[in-house]
């Protein structure tokens, strides 16, 4: 593995391996000094062609906790997004000598295009409405930790499926891991699909949220955007809440152990009631926390010393390796120095 | 005096039928001076085993001059044309400035005087192709234009389209009929769309353009053609529904014609799976069902012509994201081979779609597309149906390289092309 572009590219063995790695990094993050030198000397560029504070901060922290050097290209303020060809942009970044490029772009397919123009590893941090594979991985990680196995679980993806990269990558990943995926949302915000096939996988499309609520293990609520009203996809946010929102009344009808997820940022009182977002069922902050360890796992897998091979699935001993390199969790100075360089 | 040339023992296929004969071409007069057997001339080209056809006529090419000469010029586009067997190309008016005045038409014609084939300018229906003010159609007709189109965009406003049809129908045309050609796309339904709306756009997260955006405009223009009695030509039909409507309109005796491109009868939206903007084109590549319907339309006469929609774009403009890259693909050099490969048609029918039928729509039948006979202008192409070659943008005559058939092995190619008696393509190579 030397790219992470879409969930479709991942085998189940690779997913299992990444999630196991993430668990060992959770342990690292629980230490007093949550840092290992695993990627010392490696350079990670965060190429963000679209505003993002959360995902960028999460990748930034993940790289630093592995002791990689991090540089940031923030678009909007630069010529990156307009005019210049992607190839020129990428060749410029590559020429600086980088090991990985983490790409966020408003247009689908850009990380794939970038991977054609660079020898560095490319990680998709969200490309338009297409994919957001690390989000799917961190959600799978969160569910495994909370529910144990994902296989056979009934996971509801609810809301604006059409415009959501989270929906595309999570439906693909959950389905790969054996979950039953249920999709619910206004018809104007569902993608073209034939019967139960959506995005090339089999899902259950339901119209009545209330009917399905008691049967699910996970309610995954997607962010709804104000623009959908101008686009005539929705009449009002109030109506959206009443038909598709996870209200307190609906949450009360969920099974006792069922959980609630949201990729953030939330519109409290629209797709999710504030009291539901803050309830015991809600895994929302756990998702954010797991984002760092999952992204560490991805970076380590792509840039670290050992390339994972499908054939040895399950055989790895990274926790031991970290302890060997850094037995007491100590932190040396040269390392700290190396982290200072940030290009803006 | 330039030497006369006899094309020996070729298989002639044209409106006069399918027969083995010799053809004598006189480059001095630019005419065919003899068709028959046992003919002689100063020089000879052995055409045994080869097909001789009237030169092809492309109703739809973007030659980019004036305005985007980094992607194509009239000269380079004409080289691509003759390599594809074409002797006449209708140049689209979405140039910069727009071809919406006699002055720009004159500029295109002037550049065409150095070209290797006839370049027949079309002109915009509306000034600047903006859909608000009629272009000076009578002046443009006076400058030689017979095809009007806002190609690149469809005429959105119903009332404006009605007026354009009414006005055009009343103009004197000197017995060369005027036709309004429509790029059928209701923009309210395609806004934000960059590929066909369907399973693939859903999966890729790319904005979709539904087939209905094309079909609604086809339906409207059939209705307006009936209302006004004006001729309407439908450009690059891509959807099954459009083909069905044109078929029904023709059955009802309406004065409509239609064209289809090689990419719309050979490629589908699945090509976009790798996000390669080479496959971005308007109208978009659709489904296998649509491809089959377009082929059927070509087979049963619903669709009158194969047109290329040759649309060169510089490599750098295609190195953007799928959303940002401009739509369009090269077509002149691959059209014949792709048609031969993909369409299960008798050869004479296939050649009709490339010769006399488009020539009639473009009102060029005084010199293109008609049967090869003594006294006619020598516009013809010699086809080697067995020639195997690999399409590569790098080797094409166009300045741009955006062929969707890159790397594809094709069979059949124009070996020689004569325009006004001049051998502009000789053994697969352009002569100037």
XYZ file of C-alpha atoms in Angstrom:
776
model
C 0.000 0.000 0.000
C 1.453 3.362 -0.886
C -1.666 5.423 -1.508
C -4.964 5.856 0.233
C -7.351 7.248 -2.352
C -10.665 5.468 -1.893
C -12.193 2.906 0.427
C -12.798 0.692 -2.604
C -9.054 0.221 -2.952
C -8.739 -1.333 0.514
C -9.028 -5.064 1.130
C -10.660 -6.268 4.328
C -7.243 -7.498 5.497
C -5.764 -4.047 4.950
C -8.629 -2.432 6.829
C -8.191 -4.846 9.740
C -4.492 -4.143 9.772
C -4.956 -0.361 9.777
C -7.481 -0.571 12.588
C -5.155 -2.778 14.634
C -2.395 -0.262 14.063
C -4.740 2.506 15.173
C -5.318 0.623 18.415
C -1.651 0.486 19.151
C -1.440 4.221 18.476
C -4.326 4.799 20.866
C -2.023 3.322 23.461
C 0.732 5.719 22.445
C -1.653 8.662 22.672
C -2.545 7.615 26.200
C 1.037 8.107 27.399
C 2.244 11.192 29.214
C 4.320 12.111 26.163
C 2.112 10.959 23.281
C 4.791 10.775 20.665
C 6.993 8.233 18.868
C 9.895 8.727 16.471
C 8.540 6.302 13.908
C 8.517 8.773 11.003
C 11.467 10.906 12.010
C 13.047 12.348 8.855
C 9.887 11.903 6.805
C 8.085 14.902 5.369
C 4.353 15.172 5.094
C 2.722 17.963 3.113
C -0.830 18.936 3.897
C -2.170 20.238 0.589
C -5.545 21.687 1.472
C -7.266 23.232 -1.519
C -10.417 23.710 0.499
C -11.037 25.112 3.950
C -10.860 22.528 6.663
C -9.793 23.073 10.229
C -10.722 19.740 11.758
C -9.300 17.273 9.283
C -6.204 19.380 8.752
C -5.522 19.657 12.471
C -6.070 15.928 12.868
C -3.589 15.025 10.106
C -1.174 17.643 11.387
C -1.222 16.183 14.895
C -1.030 12.630 13.600
C 2.107 13.410 11.585
C 3.751 15.295 14.441
C 3.030 12.533 16.929
C 4.933 10.241 14.601
C 7.770 12.827 14.497
C 7.370 13.606 10.801
C 8.048 17.113 9.501
C 4.911 18.835 8.379
C 4.435 21.550 5.781
C 1.113 23.062 4.872
C -0.092 24.377 1.537
C -3.301 26.196 2.208
C -5.295 27.089 -0.870
C -7.462 30.132 -1.271
C -4.519 32.274 -0.291
C -2.370 30.856 -3.094
C -2.538 30.219 -6.811
C -3.166 26.548 -6.190
C -6.824 26.360 -6.906
C -7.131 28.472 -10.009
C -5.449 28.437 -13.373
C -2.345 26.459 -12.609
C -2.556 22.900 -13.866
C -2.663 20.200 -11.217
C 0.472 18.705 -12.641
C 2.426 21.910 -12.154
C 1.179 22.268 -8.604
C 2.058 18.716 -7.707
C 5.437 18.773 -9.386
C 6.212 21.906 -7.377
C 5.315 20.203 -4.113
C 7.156 17.012 -5.049
C 10.279 18.945 -6.001
C 10.579 20.099 -2.390
C 11.249 16.518 -1.434
C 8.231 15.110 0.310
C 7.235 11.596 1.306
C 3.495 12.029 1.534
C 0.927 14.491 0.256
C -2.324 14.708 2.159
C -4.882 16.173 -0.223
C -8.172 17.910 0.465
C -9.826 19.317 -2.657
C -13.344 20.462 -3.530
C -13.322 18.428 -6.751
C -13.719 14.651 -6.997
C -10.802 12.643 -8.305
C -8.063 15.170 -7.614
C -6.083 12.910 -5.226
C -6.059 10.217 -7.924
C -4.902 12.745 -10.514
C -2.213 13.959 -8.136
C -0.980 10.411 -7.584
C -0.261 10.231 -11.320
C 2.079 13.207 -11.119
C 4.096 12.375 -8.011
C 6.210 9.622 -6.531
C 5.147 10.600 -3.025
C 2.398 8.699 -1.242
C -0.955 10.381 -1.681
C -3.612 10.345 1.021
C -7.117 11.493 0.221
C -8.349 13.772 2.986
C -11.642 14.409 1.204
C -12.244 15.092 -2.504
C -15.484 16.900 -3.177
C -18.459 14.633 -2.900
C -16.378 11.581 -3.734
C -14.504 10.041 -0.816
C -13.098 10.640 2.649
C -11.444 7.329 3.461
C -9.816 8.286 6.777
C -13.217 9.390 8.057
C -14.605 5.945 7.210
C -11.664 4.261 8.905
C -11.958 6.332 12.060
C -15.670 5.600 12.190
C -15.050 1.880 11.772
C -12.400 2.093 14.492
C -14.858 3.854 16.796
C -17.571 1.276 16.158
C -15.269 -1.675 16.719
C -14.162 -0.218 20.022
C -17.733 0.465 21.098
C -19.725 -2.408 19.663
C -17.071 -5.031 19.129
C -17.645 -6.418 15.675
C -19.218 -4.435 12.820
C -20.334 -7.508 10.918
C -24.093 -7.969 10.981
C -24.726 -4.579 12.599
C -27.497 -2.418 11.175
C -26.048 0.992 10.398
C -28.315 3.831 9.289
C -26.786 6.573 7.162
C -29.238 9.436 7.312
C -29.470 12.750 5.467
C -27.791 14.308 2.443
C -26.326 11.189 0.860
C -26.017 12.788 -2.586
C -23.586 15.514 -1.595
C -21.669 13.591 1.052
C -18.213 12.125 0.651
C -18.639 10.667 4.136
C -21.677 8.739 2.941
C -19.812 7.393 -0.085
C -16.786 6.183 1.848
C -18.642 4.987 4.946
C -21.269 3.023 3.036
C -18.489 1.321 1.101
C -16.447 0.543 4.209
C -19.294 -0.580 6.462
C -20.564 -2.792 3.708
C -17.099 -4.269 3.199
C -16.939 -5.092 6.888
C -20.228 -6.977 6.711
C -22.669 -4.426 8.122
C -26.212 -4.016 6.845
C -26.353 -0.445 5.606
C -29.657 1.386 5.671
C -30.010 4.689 3.825
C -32.600 7.334 4.600
C -32.941 10.885 3.357
C -35.075 13.204 1.263
C -35.381 11.850 -2.266
C -33.827 15.042 -3.636
C -30.669 14.242 -1.674
C -30.323 10.597 -2.632
C -28.026 9.744 -5.554
C -29.339 7.953 -8.643
C -29.670 4.324 -7.616
C -31.392 1.264 -8.948
C -33.376 -0.617 -6.354
C -31.086 -1.465 -3.474
C -27.812 -0.787 -5.271
C -26.167 2.488 -4.372
C -22.542 3.425 -5.094
C -22.046 -0.125 -6.354
C -22.972 -1.802 -3.057
C -26.191 -3.237 -1.742
C -28.072 -1.097 0.755
C -31.587 -0.875 2.141
C -33.240 2.410 1.155
C -35.995 3.400 3.578
C -38.464 6.270 3.430
C -39.772 6.215 6.968
C -37.126 7.041 9.521
C -39.482 6.311 12.416
C -40.090 2.781 11.221
C -36.409 1.931 11.061
C -35.213 3.697 14.235
C -35.924 0.833 16.694
C -34.151 -1.700 14.453
C -30.740 -0.107 14.117
C -27.474 -0.381 16.002
C -26.011 2.854 14.705
C -27.627 6.134 13.636
C -25.083 7.993 11.533
C -26.428 11.496 10.953
C -24.998 13.569 8.102
C -24.604 17.301 8.067
C -27.318 19.186 6.221
C -26.371 22.421 4.520
C -28.389 25.589 4.247
C -27.627 25.757 0.481
C -29.940 22.792 -0.100
C -32.883 25.102 0.395
C -31.761 27.517 -2.309
C -31.199 24.489 -4.527
C -34.842 23.453 -3.956
C -33.759 20.146 -2.472
C -35.523 20.996 0.801
C -38.314 23.337 1.821
C -37.105 24.340 5.306
C -34.661 23.135 7.917
C -37.574 22.897 10.331
C -39.308 20.420 8.072
C -36.048 18.552 7.609
C -35.716 18.114 11.353
C -39.253 16.886 11.723
C -38.914 14.242 9.022
C -35.210 13.293 8.999
C -33.684 14.732 12.198
C -32.555 12.614 15.133
C -34.809 14.228 17.677
C -34.915 13.306 21.347
C -38.176 11.487 20.740
C -36.579 9.377 18.016
C -33.429 8.714 20.017
C -35.615 7.474 22.854
C -37.009 4.821 20.566
C -33.563 3.435 19.668
C -32.420 0.118 21.109
C -30.703 0.487 24.505
C -27.176 -0.153 23.241
C -27.576 1.668 19.923
C -25.186 4.554 19.272
C -25.226 7.883 17.463
C -22.502 9.233 15.210
C -21.892 12.428 13.260
C -18.852 13.451 11.189
C -19.035 17.078 12.317
C -19.481 19.926 12.229
C -23.002 19.469 13.586
C -26.031 21.630 13.028
C -27.552 21.194 16.448
C -31.299 21.279 16.232
C -31.367 20.342 12.565
C -30.066 16.858 11.820
C -29.465 16.133 15.491
C -31.029 17.531 18.639
C -28.548 19.065 21.102
C -29.598 16.686 23.856
C -28.977 13.705 21.581
C -25.574 15.023 20.557
C -24.633 15.310 24.217
C -26.196 12.033 25.311
C -24.438 8.843 26.349
C -25.268 7.271 22.996
C -23.305 9.879 21.101
C -19.800 8.872 20.006
C -19.047 12.184 18.368
C -16.039 13.246 20.425
C -14.689 9.688 20.401
C -14.788 9.870 16.606
C -12.665 13.004 16.685
C -10.181 11.485 19.120
C -9.904 8.341 17.009
C -9.226 10.479 13.978
C -5.708 11.145 15.197
C -4.777 7.517 15.869
C -6.322 6.308 12.607
C -4.424 8.937 10.630
C -1.240 7.964 12.465
C -1.929 4.396 11.378
C -2.372 5.455 7.756
C 0.768 7.589 7.733
C 2.765 4.888 9.455
C 1.527 2.262 7.050
C 2.426 4.346 4.011
C 5.716 5.824 5.223
C 6.848 3.533 8.013
C 9.595 0.931 7.949
C 7.533 -2.136 7.085
C 5.133 -2.389 4.194
C 2.119 -4.425 5.126
C 1.578 -7.505 3.031
C -1.889 -8.972 2.681
C -0.511 -12.466 3.078
C 0.649 -11.890 6.642
C -2.616 -10.351 7.777
C -2.735 -10.024 11.500
C 0.964 -10.564 12.087
C 2.569 -7.394 13.300
C 4.154 -6.319 16.533
C 4.259 -2.592 16.369
C 3.609 -1.823 20.006
C 6.716 -3.777 20.783
C 8.601 -1.920 18.087
C 7.648 1.469 19.494
C 8.733 0.424 22.937
C 12.032 -0.719 21.516
C 12.660 2.580 19.786
C 11.312 4.669 22.554
C 11.119 2.536 25.645
C 10.118 5.123 28.179
C 8.176 7.448 25.973
C 10.991 10.013 26.188
C 11.244 12.831 23.761
C 14.498 14.147 22.394
C 15.349 17.665 21.350
C 16.437 17.201 17.762
C 13.046 15.761 17.122
C 11.303 18.788 18.511
C 13.473 21.040 16.421
C 12.555 19.205 13.256
C 8.888 19.910 13.731
C 9.050 23.645 13.620
C 9.121 24.153 9.911
C 5.747 25.090 8.581
C 5.329 26.594 5.167
C 2.281 28.744 4.623
C 1.188 21.728 -65.841
C 1.007 19.315 -62.934
C 0.856 15.641 -63.856
C -2.549 13.994 -63.976
C -3.073 10.948 -61.781
C -5.054 7.793 -62.399
C -6.358 5.821 -59.428
C -6.262 2.291 -60.817
C -8.652 -0.547 -60.079
C -10.200 0.920 -56.925
C -13.544 -0.125 -55.513
C -15.718 2.961 -55.912
C -18.536 3.308 -53.398
C -20.842 6.321 -53.721
C -24.379 7.269 -54.681
C -23.823 5.622 -58.082
C -23.209 2.267 -56.446
C -20.354 -0.101 -55.739
C -18.047 -0.987 -58.660
C -14.427 -1.422 -59.657
C -13.155 1.433 -61.831
C -10.312 3.831 -62.541
C -10.569 7.506 -61.653
C -8.507 10.203 -63.330
C -7.772 13.317 -61.328
C -6.460 16.499 -62.928
C -4.797 18.745 -60.332
C -4.701 21.612 -62.828
C -8.440 21.941 -63.215
C -9.136 20.360 -59.820
C -11.629 18.070 -61.491
C -12.208 14.392 -62.026
C -11.651 14.004 -65.752
C -12.597 10.401 -66.166
C -14.198 7.435 -64.420
C -14.137 4.116 -66.183
C -11.932 1.182 -67.030
C -8.563 1.085 -68.757
C -7.907 4.772 -68.146
C -4.398 6.237 -68.209
C -2.721 9.390 -66.920
C 0.750 10.821 -66.271
C 0.997 9.056 -62.917
C -0.701 6.086 -61.374
C -1.759 5.035 -57.900
C -2.545 1.381 -57.547
C -5.877 1.154 -55.753
C -6.369 -2.568 -56.082
C -7.968 -3.733 -52.829
C -8.691 -0.151 -51.730
C -11.961 1.746 -51.538
C -12.439 5.109 -53.251
C -15.105 7.296 -51.684
C -16.186 10.884 -52.090
C -14.298 12.907 -49.468
C -15.960 12.916 -46.069
C -17.907 15.920 -44.791
C -17.776 16.745 -41.091
C -20.728 18.812 -39.907
C -19.127 19.613 -36.603
C -15.523 20.567 -35.878
C -13.980 23.100 -33.537
C -10.980 24.488 -35.359
C -10.339 27.046 -32.595
C -9.244 29.822 -34.925
C -9.588 32.659 -34.162
C -8.958 32.655 -30.448
C -7.513 29.403 -29.189
C -4.653 28.799 -31.609
C -2.627 26.988 -28.931
C -5.079 24.089 -29.219
C -5.714 24.087 -32.980
C -5.601 26.270 -36.050
C -7.550 26.047 -39.248
C -4.419 24.727 -40.947
C -3.622 22.039 -38.350
C -7.278 21.089 -38.065
C -7.454 20.683 -41.841
C -4.426 18.382 -41.706
C -6.223 16.253 -39.141
C -9.277 16.316 -41.383
C -7.598 15.014 -44.505
C -5.793 12.364 -42.468
C -9.275 11.260 -41.495
C -10.517 11.239 -45.113
C -12.470 14.502 -44.849
C -12.457 17.049 -47.644
C -14.912 19.466 -46.043
C -15.290 20.541 -42.452
C -17.936 22.789 -40.972
C -16.140 25.057 -38.493
C -18.075 25.786 -35.306
C -18.584 29.434 -34.393
C -17.601 29.335 -30.713
C -14.379 31.108 -31.533
C -12.969 34.232 -29.881
C -14.389 36.519 -31.090
C -17.543 34.553 -31.806
C -18.229 33.892 -35.467
C -21.347 36.055 -35.484
C -20.469 38.630 -38.151
C -19.450 38.605 -41.789
C -16.042 39.956 -40.740
C -15.211 36.904 -38.651
C -16.598 34.614 -41.342
C -14.249 36.309 -43.797
C -11.380 35.750 -41.373
C -12.162 32.032 -41.156
C -12.510 31.789 -44.935
C -9.212 33.618 -45.409
C -7.384 31.192 -43.125
C -9.209 28.387 -44.940
C -7.528 29.389 -48.198
C -4.301 27.893 -46.805
C -6.013 24.792 -45.487
C -5.809 21.280 -46.939
C -9.572 20.897 -47.235
C -12.638 23.064 -47.528
C -13.424 24.929 -44.339
C -17.050 25.946 -44.297
C -17.811 28.386 -41.513
C -20.995 28.096 -39.518
C -22.138 31.128 -37.572
C -23.809 31.783 -34.263
C -27.574 32.075 -33.984
C -27.212 34.802 -31.379
C -24.672 37.555 -30.953
C -21.836 36.263 -28.789
C -23.813 33.002 -28.454
C -25.568 34.629 -25.550
C -29.106 33.911 -26.662
C -30.390 37.482 -26.536
C -29.915 39.181 -29.894
C -30.145 37.588 -33.346
C -26.903 37.518 -35.286
C -27.117 39.270 -38.671
C -28.219 36.120 -40.458
C -28.838 37.627 -43.875
C -25.350 39.130 -43.960
C -23.918 35.831 -42.798
C -25.843 33.951 -45.471
C -24.417 36.446 -47.941
C -20.941 35.520 -46.723
C -21.685 31.873 -47.458
C -22.954 30.559 -44.128
C -25.764 28.005 -44.194
C -25.492 26.401 -40.745
C -26.323 28.523 -37.715
C -25.613 27.237 -34.229
C -24.763 28.467 -30.757
C -22.909 25.174 -30.263
C -21.233 24.821 -26.942
C -24.536 25.987 -25.578
C -28.100 25.424 -26.602
C -30.462 28.329 -27.177
C -32.186 28.398 -23.793
C -35.006 30.825 -24.372
C -38.055 29.353 -26.107
C -39.233 32.640 -27.544
C -35.798 33.524 -28.854
C -35.513 30.148 -30.567
C -38.910 30.609 -32.132
C -37.867 33.982 -33.506
C -34.572 32.648 -34.849
C -36.357 29.850 -36.696
C -38.996 32.181 -38.108
C -36.431 34.709 -39.251
C -34.114 32.136 -40.827
C -36.992 30.478 -42.682
C -37.820 33.704 -44.491
C -34.325 34.535 -45.732
C -33.337 34.126 -49.394
C -30.913 31.204 -49.564
C -29.936 30.971 -53.229
C -31.184 27.351 -53.278
C -28.717 26.345 -50.605
C -31.006 25.724 -47.636
C -30.343 27.332 -44.275
C -30.490 25.162 -41.183
C -30.389 25.956 -37.480
C -28.315 23.374 -35.625
C -28.919 22.886 -31.952
C -26.666 21.768 -29.125
C -29.486 20.355 -27.025
C -28.936 21.079 -23.377
C -31.326 22.696 -20.946
C -28.850 24.390 -18.684
C -31.149 24.570 -15.676
C -30.849 20.785 -15.550
C -27.132 20.510 -16.248
C -25.824 23.201 -13.939
C -22.923 21.784 -11.952
C -22.951 18.647 -14.080
C -19.755 17.383 -15.703
C -20.761 13.878 -16.774
C -23.869 11.803 -17.436
C -26.137 11.590 -14.415
C -26.416 7.963 -13.435
C -24.814 5.205 -11.414
C -21.319 6.341 -12.292
C -21.784 9.995 -11.426
C -23.339 8.874 -8.132
C -20.398 6.718 -7.303
C -17.734 9.182 -8.378
C -19.385 12.120 -6.659
C -19.280 14.089 -9.906
C -22.154 16.388 -10.816
C -24.534 14.807 -13.297
C -26.185 15.976 -16.507
C -29.369 13.969 -16.963
C -30.386 12.708 -20.407
C -33.594 14.657 -19.946
C -31.665 17.917 -20.275
C -30.985 16.978 -23.890
C -34.356 15.409 -24.526
C -36.362 18.409 -23.367
C -34.641 20.649 -25.882
C -35.020 18.105 -28.682
C -38.716 17.993 -27.852
C -39.028 21.779 -27.817
C -37.225 22.236 -31.098
C -39.308 19.575 -32.837
C -42.338 21.490 -31.655
C -40.905 24.806 -32.855
C -39.898 23.303 -36.186
C -43.494 22.267 -36.670
C -44.688 25.710 -35.655
C -42.320 27.660 -37.907
C -41.665 25.237 -40.760
C -37.949 25.944 -40.413
C -35.312 23.222 -40.677
C -33.692 22.093 -37.455
C -30.600 19.932 -37.204
C -29.834 18.158 -33.933
C -26.174 18.047 -33.095
C -24.394 15.176 -31.329
C -27.414 13.171 -30.159
C -26.415 11.145 -27.140
C -29.519 9.808 -25.451
C -31.951 7.055 -26.365
C -34.901 9.340 -25.713
C -33.607 11.935 -28.178
C -33.171 9.338 -30.896
C -36.726 8.108 -30.366
C -38.144 11.637 -30.623
C -36.235 12.435 -33.809
C -37.391 9.132 -35.281
C -41.008 10.006 -34.529
C -40.609 13.545 -35.885
C -39.179 12.237 -39.145
C -41.984 9.716 -39.426
C -44.397 12.630 -39.091
C -42.650 14.370 -41.975
C -40.955 17.101 -39.974
C -37.947 18.887 -41.546
C -35.439 17.677 -38.939
C -32.034 16.045 -39.286
C -29.539 14.736 -36.771
C -25.915 13.782 -36.296
C -24.082 11.507 -33.861
C -20.423 11.400 -32.896
C -18.140 8.368 -32.840
C -17.620 8.776 -29.094
C -21.347 8.667 -28.435
C -21.713 5.399 -30.315
C -18.633 3.760 -28.845
C -17.914 4.967 -25.291
C -19.931 5.065 -22.060
C -19.939 6.965 -18.789
C -17.886 4.151 -17.257
C -14.908 5.770 -19.051
C -15.058 8.544 -16.440
C -14.277 6.135 -13.584
C -10.616 7.182 -13.524
C -11.516 10.886 -13.420
C -9.534 11.457 -16.610
C -10.792 14.735 -18.117
C -10.044 13.363 -21.592
C -13.467 11.720 -21.250
C -15.217 14.929 -20.273
C -17.406 16.012 -23.176
C -20.740 17.736 -23.727
C -23.133 16.112 -24.154
C -21.592 13.545 -21.860
C -20.813 9.915 -22.590
C -23.910 8.031 -21.507
C -24.908 4.436 -20.866
C -24.678 1.280 -22.958
C -28.402 1.589 -23.505
C -27.921 5.034 -25.066
C -24.965 3.850 -27.145
C -27.134 1.057 -28.539
C -29.935 3.527 -29.324
C -27.565 5.873 -31.165
C -26.269 2.945 -33.234
C -29.805 1.941 -34.034
C -30.566 5.516 -35.057
C -27.603 5.469 -37.416
C -28.682 2.135 -38.853
C -32.325 2.995 -39.516
C -31.788 6.466 -40.960
C -33.024 8.449 -37.946
C -29.563 9.919 -37.600
C -28.337 11.367 -40.890
C -24.654 11.846 -40.328
C -21.588 10.916 -38.366
C -20.042 14.165 -37.136
C -16.894 14.356 -35.056
C -17.392 17.264 -32.648
C -13.605 17.446 -32.931
C -12.719 19.626 -29.932
C -9.017 20.181 -29.358
C -7.832 21.297 -25.926
C -4.272 21.913 -24.823
C -2.674 19.302 -22.551
C -2.447 21.778 -19.670
C -6.138 22.557 -19.813
C -6.847 18.832 -19.518
C -4.439 18.513 -16.564
C -6.958 20.135 -14.286
C -9.571 18.430 -12.166
C -12.473 16.795 -13.970
C -14.661 19.692 -12.795
C -12.264 22.377 -14.037
C -11.140 20.860 -17.344
C -12.930 22.005 -20.511
C -15.200 19.496 -22.277
C -14.315 18.032 -25.646
C -12.210 15.462 -27.455
C -10.414 15.022 -30.779
C -12.281 13.128 -33.454
C -11.264 13.841 -37.051
C -8.531 11.246 -37.406
C -10.310 8.396 -35.664
C -13.890 8.839 -36.873
C -13.779 6.485 -39.835
C -11.911 3.661 -38.106
C -14.102 3.849 -35.008
C -17.235 3.824 -37.150
C -15.935 0.839 -39.103
C -15.088 -0.941 -35.869
C -18.211 -0.136 -33.877
C -21.055 0.057 -36.393
C -22.430 -3.072 -37.898
C -23.487 -1.407 -41.152
C -23.025 -2.188 -44.843
C -20.031 -0.177 -46.005
C -22.085 1.873 -48.451
C -24.435 2.932 -45.643
C -21.565 3.816 -43.378
C -19.966 5.924 -46.105
C -23.306 7.632 -46.779
C -23.266 8.843 -43.149
C -19.890 10.444 -43.835
C -20.417 11.761 -47.363
C -23.563 12.743 -49.245
C -25.891 12.870 -46.267
C -23.879 15.409 -44.260
C -23.031 17.247 -47.501
C -26.745 17.747 -48.074
C -27.270 19.167 -44.571
C -24.337 21.560 -45.022
C -25.605 22.541 -48.497
C -22.289 21.505 -50.059
C -23.617 18.975 -52.576
C -22.415 20.961 -55.571
C -18.893 19.814 -54.754
C -18.914 17.269 -51.896
C -20.435 13.902 -51.295
C -21.852 13.224 -54.736
C -21.009 10.295 -57.017
C -17.527 10.273 -58.468
C -17.948 11.336 -62.101
C -16.108 13.218 -64.804
C -16.547 16.970 -64.501
C -17.036 16.989 -60.733
C -14.586 18.601 -58.343
C -12.019 15.989 -57.323
C -12.769 15.701 -53.619
C -12.233 12.088 -52.688
C -10.447 9.754 -50.353
C -8.800 6.371 -50.818
C -9.494 4.071 -47.879
C -7.435 1.098 -46.806
C -9.935 -0.966 -44.849
C -7.309 -3.402 -43.620
C -4.734 -0.927 -42.403
C -4.023 -1.566 -38.728
C -2.812 1.301 -36.622
C -2.725 2.522 -33.052
C -4.326 5.852 -32.178
C -1.997 8.156 -30.285
C -2.552 11.836 -29.674
C 1.156 12.447 -30.032
C 1.159 11.392 -33.685
C -1.975 13.234 -34.688
C -1.849 16.339 -36.831
C -3.844 18.358 -34.320
C -1.935 20.626 -32.004
C -3.818 19.074 -29.122
C -3.622 15.422 -28.092
C -6.889 14.813 -26.301
C -8.035 11.665 -28.079
C -10.269 9.351 -26.067
C -8.984 6.448 -28.160
C -5.364 6.758 -27.035
C -3.605 3.429 -27.406
C -6.530 1.776 -29.104
C -5.767 -0.517 -32.012
C -7.898 0.445 -34.983
C -8.412 -1.016 -38.429
C -9.117 1.087 -41.504
C -7.708 4.446 -42.451
C -7.604 7.017 -45.204
C -4.462 6.368 -47.242
C -4.776 9.249 -49.719
C -7.039 12.259 -49.867
C -7.567 14.571 -52.819
C -9.088 18.015 -52.414
C -9.791 20.081 -55.534
C -7.541 17.655 -57.352
C -4.582 18.192 -55.031
C -3.189 15.118 -53.296
C -3.263 16.520 -49.753
C -2.728 13.121 -48.125
C -0.288 10.702 -49.712
C 0.310 7.282 -48.186
C -1.046 8.375 -44.790
C 1.080 11.537 -44.677
C -0.095 15.075 -45.286
C 1.718 16.727 -48.178
C 1.868 20.214 -46.712
